[in-house]
XYZ file of C-alpha atoms in Angstrom:
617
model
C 14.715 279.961 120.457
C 16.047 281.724 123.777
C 17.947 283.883 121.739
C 15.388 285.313 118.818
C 13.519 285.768 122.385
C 15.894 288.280 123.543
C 16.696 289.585 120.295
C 12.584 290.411 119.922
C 12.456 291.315 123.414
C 15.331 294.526 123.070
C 13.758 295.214 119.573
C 10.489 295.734 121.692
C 11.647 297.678 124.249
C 13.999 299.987 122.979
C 10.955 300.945 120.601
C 8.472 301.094 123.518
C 10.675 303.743 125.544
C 10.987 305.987 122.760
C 7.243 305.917 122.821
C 7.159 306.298 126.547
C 9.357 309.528 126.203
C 7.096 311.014 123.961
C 4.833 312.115 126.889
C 5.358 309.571 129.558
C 1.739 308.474 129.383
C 0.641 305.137 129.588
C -2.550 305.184 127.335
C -0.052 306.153 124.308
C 2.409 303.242 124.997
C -0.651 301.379 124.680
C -1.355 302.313 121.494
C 1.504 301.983 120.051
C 1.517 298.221 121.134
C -1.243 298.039 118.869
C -0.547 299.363 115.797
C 3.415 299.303 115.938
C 4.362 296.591 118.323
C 3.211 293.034 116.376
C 5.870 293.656 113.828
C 8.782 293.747 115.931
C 7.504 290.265 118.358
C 6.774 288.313 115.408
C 3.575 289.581 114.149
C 2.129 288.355 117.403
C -0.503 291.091 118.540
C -1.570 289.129 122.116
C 2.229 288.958 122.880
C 2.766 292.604 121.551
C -0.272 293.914 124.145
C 1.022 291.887 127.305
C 4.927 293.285 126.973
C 3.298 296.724 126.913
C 2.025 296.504 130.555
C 5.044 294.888 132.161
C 7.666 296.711 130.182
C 5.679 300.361 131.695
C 5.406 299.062 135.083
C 9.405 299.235 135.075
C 10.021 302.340 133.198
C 11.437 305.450 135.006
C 9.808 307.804 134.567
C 11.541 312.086 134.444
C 8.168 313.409 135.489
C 8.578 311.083 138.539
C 11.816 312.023 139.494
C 12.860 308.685 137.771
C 10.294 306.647 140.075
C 8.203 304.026 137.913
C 4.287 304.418 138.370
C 3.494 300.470 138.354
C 0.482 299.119 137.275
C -1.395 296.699 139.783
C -1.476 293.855 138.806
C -5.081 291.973 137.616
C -6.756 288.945 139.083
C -7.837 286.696 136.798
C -11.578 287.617 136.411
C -10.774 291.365 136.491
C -10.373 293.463 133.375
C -6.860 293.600 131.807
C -4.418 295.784 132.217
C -3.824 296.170 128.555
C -7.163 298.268 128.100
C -8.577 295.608 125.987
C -11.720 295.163 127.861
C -11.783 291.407 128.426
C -11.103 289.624 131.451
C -7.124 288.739 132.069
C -7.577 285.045 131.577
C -9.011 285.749 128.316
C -6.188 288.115 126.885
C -2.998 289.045 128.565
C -3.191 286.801 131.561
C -3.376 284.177 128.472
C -0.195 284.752 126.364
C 3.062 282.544 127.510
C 6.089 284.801 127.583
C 9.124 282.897 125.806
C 11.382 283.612 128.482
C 11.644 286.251 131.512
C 11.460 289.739 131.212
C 13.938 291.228 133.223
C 13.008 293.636 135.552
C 15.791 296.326 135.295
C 15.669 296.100 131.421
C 14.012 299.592 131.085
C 16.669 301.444 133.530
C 19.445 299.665 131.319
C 18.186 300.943 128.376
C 17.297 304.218 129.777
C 20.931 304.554 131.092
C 22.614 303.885 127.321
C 19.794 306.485 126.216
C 20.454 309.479 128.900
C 22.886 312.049 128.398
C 23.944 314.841 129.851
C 22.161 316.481 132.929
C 19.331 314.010 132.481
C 22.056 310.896 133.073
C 23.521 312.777 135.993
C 19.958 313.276 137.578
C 18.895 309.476 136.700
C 22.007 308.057 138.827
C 21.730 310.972 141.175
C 18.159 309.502 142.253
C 19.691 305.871 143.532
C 16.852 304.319 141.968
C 18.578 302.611 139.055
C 18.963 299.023 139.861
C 22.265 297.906 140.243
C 22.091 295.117 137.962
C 20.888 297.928 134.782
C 24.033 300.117 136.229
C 26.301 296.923 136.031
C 24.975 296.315 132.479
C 24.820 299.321 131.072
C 28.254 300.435 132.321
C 29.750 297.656 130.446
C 28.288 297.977 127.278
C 29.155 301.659 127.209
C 32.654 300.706 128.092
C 32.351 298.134 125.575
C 31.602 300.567 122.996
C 34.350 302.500 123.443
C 32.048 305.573 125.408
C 34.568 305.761 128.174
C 32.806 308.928 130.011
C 29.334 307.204 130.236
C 30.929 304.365 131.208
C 33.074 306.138 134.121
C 29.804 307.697 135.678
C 27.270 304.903 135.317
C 29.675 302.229 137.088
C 30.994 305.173 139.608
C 27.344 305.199 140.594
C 27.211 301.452 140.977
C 29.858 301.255 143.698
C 29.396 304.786 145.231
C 25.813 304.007 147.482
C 27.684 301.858 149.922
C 25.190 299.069 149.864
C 27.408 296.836 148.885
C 25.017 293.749 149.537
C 23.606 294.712 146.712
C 26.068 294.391 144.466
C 25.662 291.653 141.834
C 28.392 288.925 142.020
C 28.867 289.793 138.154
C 30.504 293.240 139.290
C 33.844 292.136 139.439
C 34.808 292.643 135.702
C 32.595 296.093 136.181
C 35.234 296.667 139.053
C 38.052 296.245 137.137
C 36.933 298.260 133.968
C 36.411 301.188 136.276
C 39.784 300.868 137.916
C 41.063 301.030 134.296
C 39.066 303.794 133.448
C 40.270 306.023 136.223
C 44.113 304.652 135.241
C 43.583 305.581 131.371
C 42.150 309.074 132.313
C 44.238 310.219 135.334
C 41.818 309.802 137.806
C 44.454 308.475 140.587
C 42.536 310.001 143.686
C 39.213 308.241 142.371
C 41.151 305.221 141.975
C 42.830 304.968 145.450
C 39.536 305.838 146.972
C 37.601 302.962 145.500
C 40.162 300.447 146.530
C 40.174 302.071 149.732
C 36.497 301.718 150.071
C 36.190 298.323 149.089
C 39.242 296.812 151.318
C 37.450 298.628 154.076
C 34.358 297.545 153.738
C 33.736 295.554 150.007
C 32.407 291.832 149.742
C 34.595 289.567 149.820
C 34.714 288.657 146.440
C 35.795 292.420 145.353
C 38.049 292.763 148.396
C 40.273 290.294 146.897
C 40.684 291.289 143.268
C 41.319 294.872 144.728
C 44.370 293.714 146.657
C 45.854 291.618 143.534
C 45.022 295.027 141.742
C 46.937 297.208 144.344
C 49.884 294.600 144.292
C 50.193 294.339 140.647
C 49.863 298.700 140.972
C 52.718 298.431 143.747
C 54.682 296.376 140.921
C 54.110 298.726 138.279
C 55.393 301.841 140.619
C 58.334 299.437 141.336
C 57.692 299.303 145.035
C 57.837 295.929 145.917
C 57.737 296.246 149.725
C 53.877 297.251 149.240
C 53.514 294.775 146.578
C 54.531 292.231 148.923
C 52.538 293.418 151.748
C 49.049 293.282 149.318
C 50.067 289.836 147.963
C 50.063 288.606 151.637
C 46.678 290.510 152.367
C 45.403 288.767 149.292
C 46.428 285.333 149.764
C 44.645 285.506 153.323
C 41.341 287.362 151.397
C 41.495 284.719 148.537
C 43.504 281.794 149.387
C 42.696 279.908 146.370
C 42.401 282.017 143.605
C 44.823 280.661 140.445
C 45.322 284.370 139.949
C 47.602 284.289 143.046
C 49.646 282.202 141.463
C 50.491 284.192 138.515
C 50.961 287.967 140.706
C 53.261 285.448 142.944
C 55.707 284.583 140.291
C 55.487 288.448 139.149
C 56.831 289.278 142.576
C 59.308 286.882 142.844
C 60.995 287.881 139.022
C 60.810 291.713 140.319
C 62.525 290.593 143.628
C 64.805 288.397 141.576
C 63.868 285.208 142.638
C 63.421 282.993 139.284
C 64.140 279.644 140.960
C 61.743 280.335 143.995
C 59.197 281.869 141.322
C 59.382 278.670 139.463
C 59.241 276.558 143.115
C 55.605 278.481 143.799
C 54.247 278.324 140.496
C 54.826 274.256 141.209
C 53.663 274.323 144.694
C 50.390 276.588 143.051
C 49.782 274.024 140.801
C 49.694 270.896 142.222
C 47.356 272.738 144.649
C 44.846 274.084 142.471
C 44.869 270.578 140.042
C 43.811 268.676 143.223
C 40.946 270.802 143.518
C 39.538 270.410 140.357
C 37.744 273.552 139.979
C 40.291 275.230 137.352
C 39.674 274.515 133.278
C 42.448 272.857 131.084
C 44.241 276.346 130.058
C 44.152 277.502 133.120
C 46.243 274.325 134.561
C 48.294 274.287 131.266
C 49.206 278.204 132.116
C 50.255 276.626 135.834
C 51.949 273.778 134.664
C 54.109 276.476 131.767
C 54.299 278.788 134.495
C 56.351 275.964 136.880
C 58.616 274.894 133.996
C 59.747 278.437 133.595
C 58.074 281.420 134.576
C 60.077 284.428 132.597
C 59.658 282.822 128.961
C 55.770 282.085 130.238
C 55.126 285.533 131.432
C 56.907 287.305 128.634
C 54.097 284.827 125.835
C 51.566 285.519 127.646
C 52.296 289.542 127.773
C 53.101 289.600 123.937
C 50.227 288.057 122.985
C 48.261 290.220 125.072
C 49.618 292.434 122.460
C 47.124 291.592 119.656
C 48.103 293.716 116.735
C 51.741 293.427 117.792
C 51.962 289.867 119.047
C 53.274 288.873 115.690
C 56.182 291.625 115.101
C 57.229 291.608 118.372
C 58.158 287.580 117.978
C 59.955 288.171 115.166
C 62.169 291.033 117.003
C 62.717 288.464 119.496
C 63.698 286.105 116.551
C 65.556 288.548 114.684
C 67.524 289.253 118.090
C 68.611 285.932 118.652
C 70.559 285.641 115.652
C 71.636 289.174 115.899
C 75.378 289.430 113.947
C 78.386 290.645 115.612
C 77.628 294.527 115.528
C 80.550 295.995 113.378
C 82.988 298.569 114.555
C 82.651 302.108 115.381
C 84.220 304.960 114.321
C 86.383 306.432 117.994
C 89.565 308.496 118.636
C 91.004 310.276 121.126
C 89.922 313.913 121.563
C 91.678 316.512 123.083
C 92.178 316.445 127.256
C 92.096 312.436 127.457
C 88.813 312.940 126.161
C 87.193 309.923 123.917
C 85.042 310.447 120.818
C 82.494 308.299 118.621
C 81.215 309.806 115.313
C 78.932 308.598 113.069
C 80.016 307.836 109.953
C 78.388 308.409 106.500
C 76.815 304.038 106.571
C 75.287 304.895 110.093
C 73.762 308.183 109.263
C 72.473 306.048 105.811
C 70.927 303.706 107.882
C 69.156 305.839 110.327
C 67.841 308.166 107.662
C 66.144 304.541 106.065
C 64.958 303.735 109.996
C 63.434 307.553 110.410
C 61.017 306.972 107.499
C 59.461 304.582 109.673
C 60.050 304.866 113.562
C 58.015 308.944 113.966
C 59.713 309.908 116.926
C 63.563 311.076 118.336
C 65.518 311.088 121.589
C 64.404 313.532 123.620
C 67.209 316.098 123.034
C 69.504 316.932 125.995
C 67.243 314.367 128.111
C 69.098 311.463 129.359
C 65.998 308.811 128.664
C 62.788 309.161 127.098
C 61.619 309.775 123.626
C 59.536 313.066 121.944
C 56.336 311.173 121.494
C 55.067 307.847 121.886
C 55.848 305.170 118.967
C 54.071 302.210 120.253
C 50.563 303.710 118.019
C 52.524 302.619 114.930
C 54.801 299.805 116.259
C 52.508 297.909 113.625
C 54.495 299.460 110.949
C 58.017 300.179 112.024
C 58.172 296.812 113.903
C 58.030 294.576 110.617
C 60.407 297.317 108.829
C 62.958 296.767 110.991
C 62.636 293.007 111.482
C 62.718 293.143 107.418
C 66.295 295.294 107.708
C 68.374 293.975 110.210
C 71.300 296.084 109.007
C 69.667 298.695 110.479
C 70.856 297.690 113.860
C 74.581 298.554 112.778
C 73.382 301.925 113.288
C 74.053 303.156 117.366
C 71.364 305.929 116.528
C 68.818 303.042 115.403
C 69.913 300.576 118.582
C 69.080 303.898 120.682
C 66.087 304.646 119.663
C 64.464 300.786 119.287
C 66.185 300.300 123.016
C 64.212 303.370 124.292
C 61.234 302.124 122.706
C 61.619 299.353 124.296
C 62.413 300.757 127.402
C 59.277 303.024 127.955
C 57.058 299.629 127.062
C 58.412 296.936 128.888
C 61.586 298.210 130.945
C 59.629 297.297 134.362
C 59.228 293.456 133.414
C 61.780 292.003 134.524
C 60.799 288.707 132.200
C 61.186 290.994 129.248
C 64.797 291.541 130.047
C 66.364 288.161 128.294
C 64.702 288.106 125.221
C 64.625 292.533 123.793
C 67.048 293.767 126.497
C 70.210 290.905 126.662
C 70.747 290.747 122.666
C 70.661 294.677 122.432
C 73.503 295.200 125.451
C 75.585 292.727 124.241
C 75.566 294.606 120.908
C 76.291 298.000 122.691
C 78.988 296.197 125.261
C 80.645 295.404 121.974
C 80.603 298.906 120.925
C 81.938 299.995 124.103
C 84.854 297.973 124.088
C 86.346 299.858 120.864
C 85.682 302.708 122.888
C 87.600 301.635 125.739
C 90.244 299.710 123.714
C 91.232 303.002 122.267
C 92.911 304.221 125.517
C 92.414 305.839 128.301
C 90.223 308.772 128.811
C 86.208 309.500 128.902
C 83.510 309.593 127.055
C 81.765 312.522 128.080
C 78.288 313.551 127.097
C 78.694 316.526 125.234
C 81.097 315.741 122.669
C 81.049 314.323 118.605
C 78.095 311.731 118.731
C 78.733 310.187 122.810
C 75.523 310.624 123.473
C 73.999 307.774 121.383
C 75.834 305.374 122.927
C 75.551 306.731 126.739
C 71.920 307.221 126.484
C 71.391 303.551 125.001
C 73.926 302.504 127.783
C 71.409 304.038 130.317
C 68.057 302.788 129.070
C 69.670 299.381 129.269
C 70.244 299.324 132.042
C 67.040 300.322 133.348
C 65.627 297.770 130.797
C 67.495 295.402 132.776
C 67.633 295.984 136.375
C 65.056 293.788 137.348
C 65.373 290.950 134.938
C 69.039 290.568 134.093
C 70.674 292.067 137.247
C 74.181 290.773 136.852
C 74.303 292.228 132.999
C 72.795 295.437 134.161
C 75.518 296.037 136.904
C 78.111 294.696 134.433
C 76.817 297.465 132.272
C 76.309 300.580 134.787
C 80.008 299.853 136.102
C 81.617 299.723 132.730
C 79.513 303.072 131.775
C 80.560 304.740 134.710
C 84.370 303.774 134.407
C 84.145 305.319 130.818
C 82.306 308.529 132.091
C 84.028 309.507 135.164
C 81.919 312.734 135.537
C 78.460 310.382 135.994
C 76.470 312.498 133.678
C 73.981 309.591 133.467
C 73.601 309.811 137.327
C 74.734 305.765 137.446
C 76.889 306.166 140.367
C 73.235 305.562 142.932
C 72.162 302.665 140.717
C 75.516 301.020 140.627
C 75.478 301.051 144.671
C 72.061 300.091 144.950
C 72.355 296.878 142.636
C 76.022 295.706 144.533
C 73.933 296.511 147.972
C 71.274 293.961 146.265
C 74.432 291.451 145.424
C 75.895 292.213 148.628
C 79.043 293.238 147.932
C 79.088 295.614 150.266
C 82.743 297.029 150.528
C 82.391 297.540 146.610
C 79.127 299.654 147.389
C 80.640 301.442 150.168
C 83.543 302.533 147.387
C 81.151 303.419 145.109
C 79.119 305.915 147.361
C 82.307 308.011 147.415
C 82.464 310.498 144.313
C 85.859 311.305 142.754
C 87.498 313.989 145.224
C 86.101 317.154 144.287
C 82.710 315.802 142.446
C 79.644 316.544 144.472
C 77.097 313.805 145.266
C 74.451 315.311 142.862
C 70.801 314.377 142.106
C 71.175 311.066 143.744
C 72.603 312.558 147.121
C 70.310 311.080 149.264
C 70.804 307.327 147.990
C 74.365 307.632 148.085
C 74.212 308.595 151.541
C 71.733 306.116 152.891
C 73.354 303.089 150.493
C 76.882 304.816 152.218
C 74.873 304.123 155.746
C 73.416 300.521 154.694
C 76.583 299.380 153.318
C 78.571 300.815 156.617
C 76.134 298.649 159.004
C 76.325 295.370 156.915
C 80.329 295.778 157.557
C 80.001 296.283 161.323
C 81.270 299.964 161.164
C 77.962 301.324 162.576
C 80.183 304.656 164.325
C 80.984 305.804 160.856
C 77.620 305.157 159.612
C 76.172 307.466 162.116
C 77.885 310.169 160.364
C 76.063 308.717 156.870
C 72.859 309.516 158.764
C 73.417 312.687 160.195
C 74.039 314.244 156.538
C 70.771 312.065 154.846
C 68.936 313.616 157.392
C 70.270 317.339 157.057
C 70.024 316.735 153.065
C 66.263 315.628 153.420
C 64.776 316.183 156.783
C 61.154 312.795 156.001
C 64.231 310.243 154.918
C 64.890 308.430 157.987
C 60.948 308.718 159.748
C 59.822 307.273 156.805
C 62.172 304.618 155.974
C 61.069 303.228 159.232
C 57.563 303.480 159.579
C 55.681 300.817 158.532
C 52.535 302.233 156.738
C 53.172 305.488 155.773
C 51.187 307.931 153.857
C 52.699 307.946 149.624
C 55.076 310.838 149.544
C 53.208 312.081 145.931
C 50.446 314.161 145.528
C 47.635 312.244 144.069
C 48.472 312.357 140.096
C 52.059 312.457 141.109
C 54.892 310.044 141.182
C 56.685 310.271 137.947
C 59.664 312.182 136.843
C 61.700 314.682 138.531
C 61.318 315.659 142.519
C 62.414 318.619 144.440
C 65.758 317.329 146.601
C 64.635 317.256 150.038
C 61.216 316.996 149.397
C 59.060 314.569 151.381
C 58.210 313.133 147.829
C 61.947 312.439 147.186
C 61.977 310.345 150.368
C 59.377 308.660 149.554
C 60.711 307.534 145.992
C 64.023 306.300 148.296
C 61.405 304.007 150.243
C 59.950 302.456 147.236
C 63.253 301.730 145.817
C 65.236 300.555 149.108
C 63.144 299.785 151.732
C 63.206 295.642 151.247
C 67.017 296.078 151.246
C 66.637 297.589 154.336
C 64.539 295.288 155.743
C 66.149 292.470 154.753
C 69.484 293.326 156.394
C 68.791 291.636 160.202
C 68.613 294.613 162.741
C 69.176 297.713 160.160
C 65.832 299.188 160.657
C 66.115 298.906 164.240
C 69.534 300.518 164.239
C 68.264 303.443 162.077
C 65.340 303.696 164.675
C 67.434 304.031 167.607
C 69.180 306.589 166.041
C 66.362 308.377 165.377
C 65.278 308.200 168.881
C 68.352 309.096 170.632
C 68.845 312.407 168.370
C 65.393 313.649 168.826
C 66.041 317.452 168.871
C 67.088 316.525 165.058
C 64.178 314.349 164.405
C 62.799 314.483 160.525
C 60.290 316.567 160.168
């Protein structure tokens, strides 16, 4: 009965503010309720006359500035408010509502109606409830109107009332945050989660620090991450979604047995409190037993539309054959070559007709355009022609796929990343078995098997750290000249493993081969790995050249809350070598490393004091 209520109820309405726009008159609303209004409550003409008053006693009005012009409200004996004539008790003040009549329900609908300047004048005002904003922002975001949606629900959080806010706006929060993530709006977005850890209700303050942790994850800089976790867990102790950014931290730190130890200790704390539902405990209780395989079900079927292919990729995977061999010889000046031969260049024609995009030329990862839009239909194809994967141009191009997609989950890494290295280690094994010499970038068809070497790598850094070392070393002994740029990576995953004298080694190019693009990690991993082995005069030296190759390095490897390095909208791709942002990107990556090494900060901070005429700038 409720429901037919609101059903009629919106029918109603949305008809009586057309009217009302007409000329924003109240004696033609009336009117309307009349003749019109009956056949859209049921035929019921009492009912249809005692909406009419209420529902224009709410309306916002343009002639008004978007004020309402309320009707008092009759006694009893006094004449209605409908016009009719009789006395309220006798005609409006008689008819029993089925249910309530909300009393934003004219500024919702007026808010999916505006457009334009009128909309930006309407929220402009402040006089739209907050509960029509919250309402009518979702529905617009809801209906795929992403622009509405953006403006109506900026306008909800923007008047820094936030008593008002409705304890529904936390999925209204959220949408926006993904809103201004989907369309570039990174300033906007840092500012609201400024605004509301400064000064938000509770309730929001905590979902925006799990947001700003899991957006620390994504960026890959887990010192912050770790930092808003803790802020979190003191905002919202017991909130089950704790539990699951908790055991995301610990895989991206590479701690699956403590990630498994919390996800235990989370739920046997949360079940004695009885306030979560059966899936929720069931996705605590999965999450404990192992936390990788739970994370990695729960992202793919997240997936919708690709939940299905991408478990039979995994499936296909783990029965993978032995890949078959390549065709290498040795080129001229100790020089090793792969070329593909006429099966290969079969089978990657057949993969083409399907997967719409190539390696990004020269580029050493990334792909020409985006092939996740259609993963519906070269997914399946592939899973339907394994043979494909004999085929080092197909194994590069589903690895970089890959890669771009889920390359910074480190519970992805076992189940797309493992199968697919061990497939190219094979491959690289020919390589090396037919003699000395290197495989260098330029020549016959190298470059399919270095660039799949690299994206592996990075596909596995975080989830399979052992194999992606394994990898990077055996890639870098095969191409002396580093034209991947694996050298830093190599030293900063045996500075993770601490193997320190092998990372001190490794910061040293082959005499005569400059540091590169990665000169400033080589030199600070060169310092790091120098302290750990109690040879802190030489790593002075280390310092002194960071600092002359990028004058924020050291400042801002010590200070504690910095300001990001990027320009809002920044923080991807290339940066300028001795740019503040380049330091920055250091910090993300090396930071915990640094401050997990007992008295290295501190060390790096006296220098810094004691050579002040140099200080960064």
């Amino acid at each position: 009965m409720l429901a037919v209520w609101v059903e009629q109820l919106l029918g109603y309405a949305s008809g009586a503010l057309k009217v009302i726009r007409r000329d924003e008159r109240y004696p033609t609303l009336v009117a309307w309720a009349r003749e019109e209004g009956p056949s859209l409550v049921g035929g019921k003409l009492p009912m249809a006359q005692a909406l009419a008053p209420e529902l224009w006693s709410q309306t916002p009005l343009e002639r008004l500035d978007f004020a309402a012009e309320p009707l008092a409200r009759p006694g009893r004996n006094e004449p209605c408010w409908c016009d009719s004539g009789r006395k309220t008790k006798q005609c409006c003040g008689a008819v029993r509502l089925p249910g309530p009549v909300p009393g934003h329900l004219m500024w919702m609908l007026s808010l999916r109606e505006w457009k334009g300047d009128t909309l930006k004048a309407a929220l402009a005002s402040g006089r739209a409830p907050a509960q029509a904003l919250l309402e009518a922002g979702l529905i617009a975001a809801e209906t795929g109107q992403r622009g509405r949606a953006q403006q109506i629900l900026e306008s909800l959080f923007e008047r820094g009332d936030w008593s008002r806010l409705p304890e529904q706006a936390e999925p209204a929060f959220e949408i926006l945050l993904d809103l201004y993530q989907e369309r570039g709006f990174t300033r906007k977005r840092e500012a609201l989660l400024d605004a509301v850890l400064d000064q938000g209700p509770l309730f929001l303050r905590g979902v925006a620090l799990e947001r700003l942790c899991l957006m620390h994850l994504d960026a890959d800089d887990l010192d912050s991450a770790r930092a808003a976790f803790v802020r979190a867990q003191q905002a919202l102790p017991d909130s089950p979604t704790l539990a699951y950014i908790e055991a995301m931290l610990l895989l991206h730190e590479g701690h699956e047995q403590e990630a498994a130890e919390r996800a235990r200790f989370w739920f046997r704390r949360l079940a004695r409190q009885g306030e979560l539902d059966p899936d929720q405990l069931q996705f605590l209780a999965d999450l404990a037993d192992n936390p990788g395989a739970t994370l990695a079900e729960q992202l793919l079927n997240a997936e919708e539309d690709l939940a299905g292919p991408l478990a039979s990729l995994q499936a296909l995977l783990e029965v993978l054959p032995t890949a078959p061999k390549l065709q290498v010889s040795g080129g001229a000046e100790g020089r090793l070559e792969y070329r593909q031969s006429e099966r290969e260049a079969s089978l990657l024609a057949a993969w083409r007709d399907h997967f719409p995009v190539e390696a990004a030329g020269d580029a050493s990862l990334g792909l020409e355009g985006d092939p996740w839009p259609v993963a519906g239909e070269w997914l399946p194809e592939l899973c339907a022609h394994p043979e494909w994967l004999d085929a080092p141009a197909v194994v590069e191009g589903l690895v970089l796929a890959l890669t771009t997609r889920f390359g910074s989950l480190p519970w992805m890494a076992p189940s797309l990343f493992v199968p697919l290295a061990e497939r190219l280690e094979r491959w690289l094994e020919q390589v090396a078995a037919e003699g000395p010499g290197a495989l260098v970038w330029e020549d016959a068809d190298n470059a399919l098997l270095l660039r799949t070497g690299l994206a592996l790598v990075v596909g596995m850094e975080r989830g399979a750290r052992q194999r992606s070392r394994q990898l990077a070393e055996r890639l870098l002994a095969l191409d002396d000249h580093d034209s991947l740029g694996l050298r830093e990576l190599v030293l900063d995953q045996l500075l993770r493993d601490g193997r320190d004298a092998e990372a001190l080694a490794v910061s040293h190019p082959p005499a005569g081969e400059p540091l590169g693009e990665g000169a400033l990690g080589l030199l600070l991993g060169r310092a790091l790995a120098l302290y750990r082995l109690a040879r802190q005069d030489e790593g002075v030296e280390a310092l002194a050249e960071a600092r002359r190759h990028n004058g924020h390095a050291l400042a801002l490897l010590c200070a504690e809350t910095p300001r990001p390095g990027f320009p809002s909208g920044a923080g991807e791709g290339d940066v300028e070598p001795g740019s503040r942002a380049e330091a920055w990107q250091y910090r993300t990556l090396m930071r915990d490393q640094w401050r997990a090494t007992p008295g290295a900060l501190a060390w790096l901070q006296a220098w810094l004091e004691a050579n002040p005429e140099r200080a960064a700038r």
